[in-house]
Coordinates of C-alpha atoms in Angstrom, one line a residue:
Chain Q
M1 CA 21.2 2.3 1.8
K2 CA 22.6 5.5 2.7
R3 CA 20.3 7.2 0.8
S4 CA 17.4 5.8 2.5
V5 CA 18.9 6.3 6.0
A6 CA 19.4 9.9 5.2
L7 CA 15.6 10.1 3.8
L8 CA 14.4 8.6 7.5
F9 CA 16.1 11.4 9.2
Y10 CA 15.0 14.1 7.5
S11 CA 11.8 12.5 7.6
I12 CA 11.9 12.3 11.6
G13 CA 12.9 16.5 11.7
I14 CA 10.6 17.1 9.2
A15 CA 8.2 15.3 11.6
L16 CA 9.7 16.7 14.4
Y17 CA 9.3 20.5 13.2
C18 CA 5.4 20.1 12.6
L19 CA 4.8 18.1 15.9
V20 CA 6.9 20.6 18.6
P21 CA 3.8 22.6 19.0
F22 CA 1.4 20.1 19.4
L23 CA 4.0 17.9 21.9
W24 CA 4.6 20.7 24.1
F25 CA 0.5 21.6 25.0
V26 CA 0.0 18.1 25.3
L27 CA 3.3 17.7 27.5
T28 CA 1.9 21.0 29.1
S29 CA -2.1 19.5 29.7
L30 CA -0.7 17.2 31.7
K31 CA 1.0 18.8 33.9
S32 CA 0.3 19.9 37.7
S33 CA -0.1 23.4 38.2
A34 CA 3.2 23.6 40.1
E35 CA 5.3 22.1 37.4
L36 CA 4.0 24.7 34.8
T37 CA 5.7 27.7 36.8
A38 CA 8.2 25.8 37.5
I39 CA 11.8 27.2 36.4
P40 CA 13.8 26.3 35.0
P41 CA 10.9 24.4 33.0
E42 CA 10.4 20.8 33.5
L43 CA 9.9 19.1 30.0
I44 CA 8.4 15.3 31.2
P45 CA 5.0 16.0 32.8
S46 CA 3.7 14.4 36.5
F47 CA 0.8 13.2 34.4
H48 CA -1.7 15.1 36.2
W49 CA -5.6 14.9 35.0
G50 CA -6.2 18.0 36.6
F51 CA -6.5 20.9 34.1
Y52 CA -8.5 18.2 32.1
Q53 CA -11.1 18.4 35.0
S54 CA -10.7 21.9 35.4
A55 CA -11.6 22.9 31.7
L56 CA -14.3 20.3 31.5
Q57 CA -16.4 21.5 35.2
N58 CA -15.2 25.1 35.4
Y59 CA -15.0 26.7 32.1
G60 CA -17.8 24.2 29.9
L61 CA -15.5 22.9 27.7
L62 CA -17.7 20.1 26.5
H63 CA -20.2 22.8 25.7
Y64 CA -17.9 24.4 23.1
V65 CA -17.1 21.0 21.6
A66 CA -20.7 20.2 21.0
N67 CA -21.1 24.1 19.2
S68 CA -18.0 22.2 17.1
A69 CA -19.3 19.4 16.3
I70 CA -23.0 20.4 15.3
V71 CA -21.3 23.5 12.6
A72 CA -18.2 21.3 11.1
A73 CA -20.6 18.8 10.5
A74 CA -23.6 20.5 8.9
T75 CA -20.7 22.7 7.2
A76 CA -19.4 19.0 5.7
L77 CA -22.7 17.7 4.9
I78 CA -24.8 20.9 3.0
T79 CA -20.9 21.5 1.3
V80 CA -20.5 18.0 -0.2
A81 CA -24.1 17.8 -1.2
I82 CA -24.4 21.1 -3.4
G83 CA -20.5 20.8 -4.0
S84 CA -21.0 17.3 -5.2
L85 CA -24.1 18.8 -8.3
A86 CA -21.6 21.0 -9.0
A87 CA -18.5 18.8 -9.4
Y88 CA -20.4 16.5 -11.9
A89 CA -22.0 19.2 -14.0
I90 CA -18.1 20.3 -14.8
A91 CA -16.9 16.4 -14.7
R92 CA -19.4 15.4 -17.2
F93 CA -20.8 18.5 -19.0
Q94 CA -17.6 20.1 -21.1
L95 CA -19.1 23.7 -21.7
T96 CA -16.8 26.4 -23.1
W97 CA -17.0 28.1 -19.5
T98 CA -16.1 25.5 -16.9
N99 CA -12.6 25.8 -17.0
F100 CA -13.6 30.0 -16.4
Y101 CA -16.0 28.7 -14.0
L102 CA -13.2 26.5 -12.1
L103 CA -11.0 29.9 -12.4
L104 CA -13.7 32.2 -11.2
L105 CA -13.8 30.0 -8.0
L106 CA -10.2 29.7 -7.8
V107 CA -10.5 33.3 -7.6
V108 CA -13.0 33.6 -5.2
S109 CA -11.6 31.5 -2.6
M110 CA -8.2 33.4 -2.9
F111 CA -10.0 36.3 -0.9
P112 CA -9.0 37.8 1.9
Q113 CA -11.4 36.7 5.0
I114 CA -10.9 40.3 6.7
A115 CA -12.0 42.3 2.9
I116 CA -16.0 39.8 3.1
A117 CA -16.4 39.6 7.0
G118 CA -17.9 43.0 7.0
P119 CA -19.9 42.6 4.4
I120 CA -21.3 38.7 5.7
W121 CA -21.9 40.3 9.0
T122 CA -24.2 42.8 7.8
I123 CA -25.8 40.1 6.0
L124 CA -26.1 37.5 8.5
D125 CA -27.6 41.0 11.2
R126 CA -30.4 41.8 8.4
L127 CA -31.1 38.1 8.5
Q128 CA -31.1 37.5 12.7
W129 CA -28.5 35.0 12.0
L130 CA -25.9 36.5 14.4
N131 CA -25.5 34.2 17.1
T132 CA -27.1 30.9 15.1
Y133 CA -25.5 28.0 13.9
Q134 CA -27.4 27.9 10.4
G135 CA -25.6 31.9 10.3
L136 CA -22.0 30.6 11.2
V137 CA -22.9 27.3 8.5
A138 CA -24.2 29.9 5.7
A139 CA -20.8 31.7 5.9
Y140 CA -18.7 28.5 6.3
I141 CA -20.5 26.7 3.0
A142 CA -19.5 29.7 1.3
L143 CA -16.5 29.5 2.1
S144 CA -15.2 25.9 1.5
L145 CA -17.6 25.2 -1.4
P146 CA -14.5 26.6 -4.3
L147 CA -11.9 24.3 -2.5
A148 CA -15.1 21.4 -2.5
I149 CA -16.1 21.6 -6.1
W150 CA -12.2 21.3 -7.5
I151 CA -11.9 18.3 -5.2
L152 CA -14.7 16.4 -6.3
A153 CA -14.9 17.3 -10.1
T154 CA -11.2 15.4 -9.9
F155 CA -12.3 12.4 -8.3
F156 CA -16.0 12.8 -10.6
R157 CA -13.8 13.1 -13.8
E158 CA -11.6 9.5 -13.1
V159 CA -15.4 7.4 -12.7
P160 CA -15.4 5.7 -16.5
R161 CA -17.8 7.6 -18.5
E162 CA -19.1 4.1 -19.7
I163 CA -20.2 2.8 -16.1
E164 CA -22.6 6.2 -16.0
E165 CA -23.8 5.4 -19.4
A166 CA -24.3 1.6 -19.1
A167 CA -26.5 3.4 -15.9
L168 CA -28.4 5.7 -18.4
I169 CA -29.2 2.8 -20.5
D170 CA -30.2 0.6 -17.7
G171 CA -32.9 2.6 -16.6
C172 CA -31.6 5.1 -14.3
S173 CA -31.9 9.2 -15.1
R174 CA -29.0 11.7 -14.7
L175 CA -29.8 12.5 -10.8
Q176 CA -30.3 9.2 -10.5
A177 CA -26.9 8.0 -12.0
L178 CA -25.7 10.1 -10.3
Y179 CA -26.7 8.9 -6.1
K180 CA -26.8 5.2 -7.1
V181 CA -23.2 4.6 -9.9
V182 CA -21.7 7.8 -10.0
L183 CA -21.5 8.9 -6.0
P184 CA -20.2 6.0 -4.7
L185 CA -17.8 5.4 -6.7
A186 CA -16.3 8.6 -5.8
A187 CA -16.8 7.7 -2.2
P188 CA -12.7 8.5 -1.6
G189 CA -13.1 12.3 -3.2
I190 CA -16.7 13.0 -1.2
L191 CA -14.4 11.4 2.1
T192 CA -12.0 13.6 1.5
A193 CA -13.5 16.6 0.5
G194 CA -16.1 16.1 3.6
L195 CA -13.1 16.0 5.7
L196 CA -11.4 18.8 4.5
V197 CA -14.5 20.9 4.8
F198 CA -15.4 19.5 8.4
I199 CA -11.2 20.1 9.7
H200 CA -11.6 23.7 8.1
A201 CA -14.8 24.5 9.9
W202 CA -13.6 22.9 12.9
N203 CA -10.4 24.8 12.8
E204 CA -11.7 28.6 11.8
F205 CA -11.5 31.0 14.4
F206 CA -12.1 34.6 12.3
F207 CA -15.8 34.0 11.7
A208 CA -16.5 32.8 14.5
L209 CA -15.5 34.9 16.6
I210 CA -17.4 37.5 14.9
I211 CA -20.9 35.5 14.3
M212 CA -20.9 34.2 18.0
T213 CA -20.8 37.1 20.8
D214 CA -23.0 34.4 22.7
P215 CA -21.1 32.2 25.0
T216 CA -23.9 29.7 24.4
V217 CA -23.2 29.0 20.6
Q218 CA -19.8 29.4 20.2
T219 CA -17.3 27.1 19.1
L220 CA -14.1 25.9 20.3
P221 CA -11.2 27.8 19.3
V222 CA -13.0 31.0 20.2
G223 CA -14.4 29.3 23.3
I224 CA -10.6 28.9 24.3
A225 CA -9.7 31.6 23.0
L226 CA -11.9 33.4 25.7
F227 CA -10.6 31.4 28.7
P228 CA -8.5 33.9 30.2
G229 CA -10.2 35.7 32.4
E230 CA -9.6 39.7 33.6
Y231 CA -7.0 38.5 36.4
T232 CA -5.8 34.8 35.6
M233 CA -4.0 33.3 32.4
P234 CA -5.0 30.0 32.9
W235 CA -2.3 28.1 30.6
G236 CA -3.2 24.3 31.6
E237 CA -6.6 24.2 30.8
I238 CA -6.1 26.0 27.4
A239 CA -3.5 23.3 26.7
A240 CA -5.6 20.0 27.8
A241 CA -8.6 21.8 25.9
S242 CA -6.5 22.2 23.1
T243 CA -5.3 18.7 23.0
I244 CA -9.4 17.3 23.7
A245 CA -10.1 19.5 20.2
T246 CA -7.4 18.4 18.7
L247 CA -8.0 14.2 19.2
P248 CA -11.4 14.3 16.5
L249 CA -9.6 15.6 14.3
V250 CA -6.4 12.9 14.3
V251 CA -9.2 10.3 15.0
L252 CA -11.4 11.4 11.8
T253 CA -8.5 12.0 10.0
L254 CA -6.9 8.0 10.6
I255 CA -10.1 6.4 10.5
F256 CA -10.7 7.7 6.9
Q257 CA -7.3 7.6 5.9
R258 CA -8.1 4.2 4.3
G259 CA -11.4 5.3 2.7
I260 CA -9.7 8.1 1.1
V261 CA -6.7 6.2 0.0
R262 CA -8.7 3.3 -1.5
G263 CA -9.2 3.1 -5.4
L264 CA -12.8 2.2 -5.9
S265 CA -12.8 2.1 -9.3
A266 CA -10.2 -0.6 -9.7
G267 CA -12.3 -3.5 -11.5
A268 CA -14.5 -1.5 -13.4
V269 CA -13.1 -1.6 -16.7
K270 CA -10.5 -3.5 -17.8
G271 CA -7.2 -3.0 -15.9
Chain O
M1 CA -32.3 4.7 -39.6
K2 CA -32.4 6.9 -41.9
H3 CA -29.8 9.7 -43.7
L4 CA -28.4 9.8 -40.4
S5 CA -25.3 12.4 -39.8
K6 CA -23.5 13.7 -36.8
R7 CA -21.0 16.6 -36.6
F8 CA -19.2 17.2 -33.5
G9 CA -18.1 20.5 -34.1
A10 CA -16.6 21.2 -38.0
A11 CA -16.2 17.7 -38.3
Q12 CA -18.2 15.3 -40.1
I13 CA -18.4 12.4 -38.2
L14 CA -21.4 10.2 -39.9
Q15 CA -22.5 11.3 -43.3
D16 CA -25.7 10.0 -44.8
I17 CA -26.4 6.7 -42.8
S18 CA -29.0 4.7 -43.7
F19 CA -29.7 1.0 -42.6
D20 CA -33.0 -1.5 -41.2
V21 CA -32.1 -4.4 -38.9
A22 CA -34.7 -6.3 -39.4
D23 CA -36.3 -8.1 -36.2
G24 CA -34.6 -11.0 -34.9
E25 CA -31.1 -10.7 -37.2
F26 CA -27.2 -10.0 -35.9
C27 CA -26.2 -6.5 -38.3
I28 CA -22.2 -6.0 -37.9
L29 CA -20.8 -2.5 -37.9
L30 CA -17.5 -3.1 -39.6
G31 CA -14.6 -0.8 -40.0
P32 CA -11.2 1.2 -39.4
S33 CA -11.2 2.6 -36.0
G34 CA -12.0 6.0 -36.4
C35 CA -14.8 5.1 -39.2
G36 CA -18.0 6.3 -37.3
K37 CA -19.1 2.9 -36.1
S38 CA -19.1 3.6 -32.4
T39 CA -20.9 6.4 -32.8
V40 CA -23.6 4.8 -34.6
L41 CA -23.7 2.2 -31.7
R42 CA -24.2 5.8 -29.4
L43 CA -26.9 7.3 -31.7
I44 CA -28.8 4.7 -31.8
A45 CA -28.4 3.9 -27.7
G46 CA -29.0 7.6 -26.8
L47 CA -25.9 8.2 -25.9
E48 CA -25.7 11.2 -28.5
Q49 CA -27.8 13.3 -30.4
P50 CA -27.6 13.0 -33.6
S51 CA -27.0 16.3 -36.4
G52 CA -29.7 15.5 -38.7
G53 CA -32.2 12.4 -39.6
E54 CA -34.6 9.7 -37.6
I55 CA -33.7 6.5 -35.6
A56 CA -36.8 4.2 -35.3
I57 CA -37.2 0.9 -33.4
D58 CA -40.3 -1.3 -34.4
A59 CA -41.5 2.2 -36.5
E60 CA -41.7 4.1 -33.4
R61 CA -39.1 7.3 -34.0
V62 CA -36.5 7.4 -30.4
D63 CA -34.7 9.8 -31.5
T64 CA -35.7 12.2 -28.9
L65 CA -36.2 10.0 -26.4
A66 CA -33.4 9.8 -23.7
P67 CA -31.5 5.9 -23.4
R68 CA -33.6 4.6 -20.9
E69 CA -36.9 5.0 -22.6
R70 CA -35.2 3.0 -25.4
D71 CA -35.8 -0.3 -24.5
I72 CA -31.9 -1.1 -26.1
A73 CA -29.1 -2.9 -24.2
F74 CA -25.6 -2.1 -24.3
V75 CA -22.4 -4.6 -24.0
F76 CA -19.2 -1.7 -23.7
Q77 CA -15.9 -2.4 -25.3
N78 CA -14.5 -2.5 -21.0
Y79 CA -17.4 -3.9 -19.8
A80 CA -18.4 -0.7 -17.9
L81 CA -19.7 -3.1 -14.7
Y82 CA -20.6 -1.1 -11.8
P83 CA -18.3 -2.0 -9.4
H84 CA -19.3 -1.6 -6.1
M85 CA -21.5 -3.8 -6.6
T86 CA -21.5 -7.6 -6.1
V87 CA -22.1 -9.6 -10.1
F88 CA -26.2 -10.4 -8.7
D89 CA -26.9 -6.4 -8.3
N90 CA -24.9 -5.5 -11.3
L91 CA -27.3 -8.0 -13.1
A92 CA -30.2 -6.7 -11.1
F93 CA -29.7 -3.2 -11.3
S94 CA -32.2 -2.4 -14.2
L95 CA -34.8 -5.1 -12.9
R96 CA -34.4 -2.8 -9.3
L97 CA -35.2 0.1 -11.5
R98 CA -38.1 -1.0 -13.0
G99 CA -39.5 -2.2 -9.5
M100 CA -40.2 -5.7 -10.5
S101 CA -40.5 -7.5 -7.2
T102 CA -38.0 -9.1 -5.7
N103 CA -38.9 -13.0 -6.7
D104 CA -39.0 -12.3 -10.0
I105 CA -35.6 -10.3 -10.1
G106 CA -34.3 -13.9 -8.1
S107 CA -35.2 -16.2 -11.4
K108 CA -34.8 -14.0 -13.9
V109 CA -30.8 -12.8 -12.5
K110 CA -30.6 -17.1 -12.4
E111 CA -31.9 -17.9 -15.4
A112 CA -29.5 -15.4 -17.6
A113 CA -27.0 -16.4 -14.9
R114 CA -27.2 -20.3 -15.9
L115 CA -27.1 -19.1 -19.4
L116 CA -23.7 -17.5 -19.0
E117 CA -22.5 -20.2 -17.3
I118 CA -21.7 -17.4 -14.1
E119 CA -24.0 -18.6 -11.6
E120 CA -20.8 -19.2 -9.4
L121 CA -20.0 -15.5 -9.3
L122 CA -22.8 -14.1 -8.2
Q123 CA -21.9 -13.2 -5.0
R124 CA -18.3 -11.6 -6.1
R125 CA -17.3 -8.1 -7.3
P126 CA -16.5 -6.9 -10.6
Q127 CA -12.3 -6.7 -9.9
A128 CA -12.4 -10.0 -8.6
L129 CA -13.3 -11.5 -11.8
S130 CA -11.6 -12.4 -15.1
G131 CA -11.2 -10.3 -17.8
G132 CA -13.4 -13.2 -19.4
Q133 CA -16.1 -13.6 -16.7
R134 CA -16.8 -10.0 -16.7
Q135 CA -17.5 -9.8 -20.6
R136 CA -19.8 -12.8 -19.1
V137 CA -21.3 -10.8 -16.6
A138 CA -21.8 -7.7 -19.1
L139 CA -23.8 -10.0 -21.3
G140 CA -25.8 -11.4 -18.8
R141 CA -26.4 -7.7 -17.6
A142 CA -28.0 -6.9 -20.8
I143 CA -29.9 -10.4 -21.1
V144 CA -31.6 -10.5 -18.4
R145 CA -33.7 -6.5 -19.5
Q146 CA -34.8 -8.6 -23.0
P147 CA -34.3 -5.4 -25.2
K148 CA -35.4 -5.0 -28.0
I149 CA -31.8 -4.4 -29.2
F150 CA -28.8 -5.5 -28.2
L151 CA -25.8 -3.2 -28.8
F152 CA -22.7 -4.5 -29.3
D153 CA -19.6 -2.0 -29.0
E154 CA -16.4 -4.3 -29.6
P155 CA -17.4 -6.4 -26.7
L156 CA -14.4 -9.1 -27.2
S157 CA -11.2 -6.6 -28.4
N158 CA -10.0 -6.9 -24.5
L159 CA -9.9 -10.6 -24.5
D160 CA -7.0 -12.4 -25.1
A161 CA -6.7 -14.6 -28.6
T162 CA -8.3 -17.6 -27.4
L163 CA -10.8 -16.6 -25.3
R164 CA -12.2 -14.1 -28.0
A165 CA -12.2 -17.6 -30.1
S166 CA -14.6 -18.9 -27.8
M167 CA -16.8 -16.1 -27.1
R168 CA -17.1 -16.1 -30.1
V169 CA -18.8 -19.3 -30.7
E170 CA -21.0 -18.2 -27.5
L171 CA -22.0 -15.3 -28.7
A172 CA -23.6 -17.3 -32.2
R173 CA -25.3 -19.4 -30.0
L174 CA -26.5 -17.1 -27.9
H175 CA -28.3 -15.5 -30.8
R176 CA -29.4 -18.5 -32.1
R177 CA -30.9 -19.5 -29.0
L178 CA -32.8 -16.0 -28.0
R179 CA -33.0 -14.5 -31.3
A180 CA -32.2 -11.2 -30.5
T181 CA -32.1 -8.1 -32.2
I182 CA -28.1 -7.4 -32.6
V183 CA -26.3 -4.5 -33.9
Y184 CA -22.3 -5.3 -33.2
V185 CA -19.7 -2.9 -33.9
T186 CA -16.4 -4.6 -34.6
H187 CA -12.8 -4.0 -36.3
D188 CA -12.3 -7.5 -36.1
Q189 CA -13.6 -9.1 -40.3
A190 CA -12.8 -12.3 -38.5
E191 CA -15.5 -11.3 -36.1
A192 CA -18.0 -10.1 -38.8
L193 CA -17.4 -13.0 -40.9
T194 CA -18.5 -15.2 -38.7
L195 CA -21.2 -13.6 -36.9
G196 CA -22.6 -11.6 -38.8
E197 CA -25.8 -12.5 -40.8
K198 CA -25.8 -9.0 -42.4
I199 CA -22.4 -6.6 -42.6
I200 CA -22.6 -3.2 -42.8
V201 CA -18.8 -1.3 -43.8
L202 CA -18.6 1.5 -42.5
H203 CA -15.4 4.0 -43.8
Q204 CA -14.7 7.5 -43.0
G205 CA -18.4 8.1 -42.1
T206 CA -19.9 6.5 -44.8
I207 CA -21.8 3.3 -45.7
Q208 CA -19.3 1.5 -47.9
Q209 CA -21.5 -1.9 -48.4
T210 CA -23.6 -3.6 -47.3
G211 CA -24.5 -7.4 -46.9
A212 CA -24.0 -11.3 -45.9
A213 CA -21.1 -12.3 -45.3
S214 CA -20.2 -13.9 -48.5
E215 CA -21.7 -10.9 -50.7
I216 CA -18.6 -9.0 -48.4
Y217 CA -16.1 -10.9 -49.0
H218 CA -16.6 -12.2 -52.9
K219 CA -18.2 -9.5 -54.5
P220 CA -16.8 -6.3 -52.5
A221 CA -18.4 -3.4 -53.6
N222 CA -15.1 -1.3 -53.6
T223 CA -11.6 -1.5 -53.1
M224 CA -12.0 -0.1 -49.8
V225 CA -13.6 -2.9 -48.4
A226 CA -11.9 -5.5 -50.8
R227 CA -8.6 -4.4 -48.8
F228 CA -10.2 -4.0 -45.2
V229 CA -11.9 -7.6 -45.8
G230 CA -9.7 -10.5 -46.0
T231 CA -6.4 -11.8 -44.4
P232 CA -3.7 -11.4 -45.9
Q233 CA -5.2 -8.4 -47.8
M234 CA -6.5 -8.8 -51.4
N235 CA -3.4 -8.0 -54.0
C236 CA -3.9 -4.7 -55.9
F237 CA -2.8 -4.0 -59.0
K238 CA -3.7 -1.0 -60.4
G239 CA -2.8 0.3 -63.7
K240 CA -4.1 1.6 -67.2
L241 CA -5.5 -0.5 -69.7
D242 CA -3.4 0.1 -73.0
D243 CA -5.1 0.3 -76.0
N244 CA -7.2 -2.5 -76.5
G245 CA -7.4 -3.7 -73.6
A246 CA -5.5 -6.4 -74.0
L247 CA -2.8 -5.4 -71.3
L248 CA -2.5 -3.5 -68.1
H249 CA 0.6 -1.4 -67.4
C250 CA 1.3 -1.6 -63.6
N251 CA 4.2 0.5 -62.6
S252 CA 6.7 -1.9 -64.7
L253 CA 4.7 -5.0 -64.3
R254 CA 2.4 -5.6 -67.3
L255 CA -0.3 -7.8 -66.5
D256 CA -1.4 -9.5 -69.4
L257 CA -5.1 -9.5 -69.9
T258 CA -6.0 -11.9 -72.8
G259 CA -6.0 -15.0 -71.3
L260 CA -8.8 -12.8 -68.8
L261 CA -11.0 -10.6 -70.2
Q262 CA -9.9 -9.1 -73.0
T263 CA -13.5 -8.6 -74.9
A264 CA -15.0 -7.1 -72.4
L265 CA -12.6 -4.8 -71.4
A266 CA -11.6 -3.3 -75.3
R267 CA -14.3 -0.9 -73.8
L268 CA -12.5 0.5 -71.2
A269 CA -8.9 0.7 -72.9
G270 CA -6.6 4.0 -72.2
R271 CA -8.3 4.0 -68.7
S272 CA -7.2 2.9 -65.2
L273 CA -8.2 0.3 -63.6
T274 CA -7.8 -1.9 -60.2
L275 CA -7.4 -5.2 -60.7
G276 CA -7.8 -7.3 -57.3
V277 CA -7.0 -10.9 -56.7
R278 CA -7.0 -12.8 -53.4
P279 CA -4.1 -14.4 -51.9
E280 CA -5.8 -17.9 -51.8
D281 CA -7.0 -17.6 -55.4
F282 CA -3.3 -17.9 -56.6
H283 CA -2.0 -21.1 -57.3
V284 CA 1.6 -22.1 -58.3
A285 CA 1.9 -23.1 -61.5
D286 CA 5.2 -24.7 -63.6
P287 CA 7.4 -22.6 -64.5
G288 CA 6.0 -20.8 -67.7
Q289 CA 2.1 -21.7 -67.2
G290 CA 1.9 -18.8 -65.1
W291 CA 0.3 -15.5 -65.5
I292 CA 2.9 -13.6 -63.4
S293 CA 6.2 -14.4 -62.0
G294 CA 8.5 -13.3 -59.3
I295 CA 10.8 -14.0 -57.0
V296 CA 9.9 -15.5 -53.1
D297 CA 10.6 -12.8 -51.2
L298 CA 9.7 -14.5 -47.8
V299 CA 7.6 -17.4 -46.8
E300 CA 5.0 -17.6 -43.6
D301 CA 4.4 -21.2 -42.8
L302 CA 1.0 -21.0 -40.6
G303 CA 1.0 -25.0 -40.7
S304 CA -2.0 -25.4 -42.5
D305 CA -0.8 -23.7 -45.1
R306 CA 1.7 -21.1 -46.3
F307 CA 1.3 -17.2 -47.3
L308 CA 4.3 -17.0 -50.0
H309 CA 5.4 -12.9 -50.2
V310 CA 6.5 -12.8 -54.1
K311 CA 8.3 -9.9 -55.2
C312 CA 7.3 -9.3 -59.8
D313 CA 8.7 -6.2 -60.5
G314 CA 9.0 -4.4 -57.9
I315 CA 5.5 -5.1 -56.9
D316 CA 4.9 -7.2 -53.6
V317 CA 2.2 -10.3 -54.4
V318 CA 1.0 -12.1 -51.3
A319 CA 0.1 -15.6 -52.5
R320 CA -1.9 -18.0 -49.7
T321 CA -0.4 -22.2 -50.5
G322 CA -0.8 -25.6 -49.7
R323 CA 2.1 -27.3 -48.2
E324 CA 2.2 -29.1 -51.4
R325 CA 6.0 -28.0 -53.5
R326 CA 8.7 -27.3 -51.3
I327 CA 9.2 -23.7 -51.8
R328 CA 12.3 -21.2 -50.8
P329 CA 13.1 -18.0 -50.3
E330 CA 15.1 -16.3 -53.9
D331 CA 12.7 -18.8 -55.5
R332 CA 11.4 -18.0 -59.0
I333 CA 8.2 -19.0 -58.9
D334 CA 5.2 -18.7 -61.5
L335 CA 1.5 -18.0 -59.8
H336 CA -1.6 -18.9 -61.6
V337 CA -4.8 -17.5 -60.9
A338 CA -8.9 -18.4 -62.5
T339 CA -10.7 -16.2 -64.8
E340 CA -13.6 -16.0 -62.7
Q341 CA -11.5 -15.4 -59.4
V342 CA -10.3 -11.5 -60.2
H343 CA -11.8 -8.6 -59.1
F344 CA -12.1 -5.3 -61.4
F345 CA -12.3 -1.5 -59.8
L346 CA -12.5 1.1 -62.1
D347 CA -12.8 4.1 -60.5
D348 CA -11.9 2.3 -57.1
K349 CA -15.6 0.9 -57.4
R350 CA -16.5 -2.0 -58.3
I351 CA -17.3 -3.6 -62.3
E352 CA -18.2 -6.8 -63.7
P353 CA -16.3 -7.4 -66.6

């Protein structure tokens, strides 16, 4: 009893610690201009929706949301598609180099972004892909593939080999066995990988900043960062935009949480 | 299947395995775990590639073909049902892959489901089925295809004892009805002896003996087969024949062979010999009238009959007897065996004296 109470306080403490910045800008976004600059600061806002209206109308927020959605969705889809094939090979064919390959992937994903920013910018420049969706998506795919492959390989390894062999005997080719049997069974893994890649692409700032200089194709983080004008610092609009940028991630995670947790493989083999 | 061998790295799993399975035959691969019997099955299925030798189905070499081109069905030990599909879809999966029409699929699946009495389960998912039901679905998935060969990999080993016994009977019935060619792997001798028309005993990657159930049981080719088939195990007395072949020295035990086969064994005088007697071939004799005698160590009462564990000069002997006599631990008893019931093995191989 004593322990569970302590645990409860501990959990609440950690949750608060993580949520404070989030709560701060959510509360800020709901203030009126007067409350925003009031001294001493007001904690409880008056639930004024003016900043949201202003962010949407004066700063073209929806436009950035659309750009972000396109880039993040495309990145997630393509990364999972490519990553599945690689992860399947790693999980099923125990070749001598698979462990080395996995290690290599890990090393690659550790490179500091600034180290590869120059080459990526040059490559995209040559391809004339700067300021295009495909340019940013290509860069994101390269950045997220290692993580996706790691996650997917783990899930593929858990799909019982016999189920796939049954499919091969029932008349599937390797590729058919993969997408008719293995992929549906590894769905939680695919959701997890897809979601993580999506979130990463949605939040990414640095590459978006250097690749997308044209406001028409800029994504949310860059768009919001460029809200401040020469003489203005629109805190309210920034807070409102940040809240809107956060919402899709919260919703997506809540929707897919069940899918991620659900063990689809249950009942396949004795158990 | 000819001179098949399989190596995994340095480990030789199978050595020179050759056998034929006739059309419609129920063939059993029997052996202790790790003897390579499942590997044989996987080689036939094409899930593994042989290191040497050839495999042919209907006189057509298949060892370079992919599993799906071999027209075989495989029933896995753990069923390997597709968990994301209903029972109906599990059965229909292979038919759909071949582009069969929806009507034909429906009737074929229904027919198989009726045969296996799983019609009312068709809309369920594997998760919602019991072990026995899953086993039937796995069987159904093989049956709908009407393949040239059915391959079974210990299909009953995950079921409890009663279910296993009833599924065993059902499998035998199914085989009689479908006249299917079956290769069936098991380590369970009861399954092998009751189901198999031909039994192949495997041990350490080589074939020990091939034959009908009665042949395997009554004329085991070597001591490995003799000990592996039959419960309780065959009693084996390993010893040295004395000069005229009349006595077998087995540790401190002296076994008098005069009554059994003295003349025939004279030629083997001085050689090492193993003598085998099945527990059920021992009979309790009147005092002084038996072939060997000893002190009863333990009585296992199985209801229908009893297993007597007898200590004869430091050697444990098991005898299976009826319930006629009262026998208790610590009793001294005499056991008798008929001449023709004794098995002789020279260098672990069967000899007919």
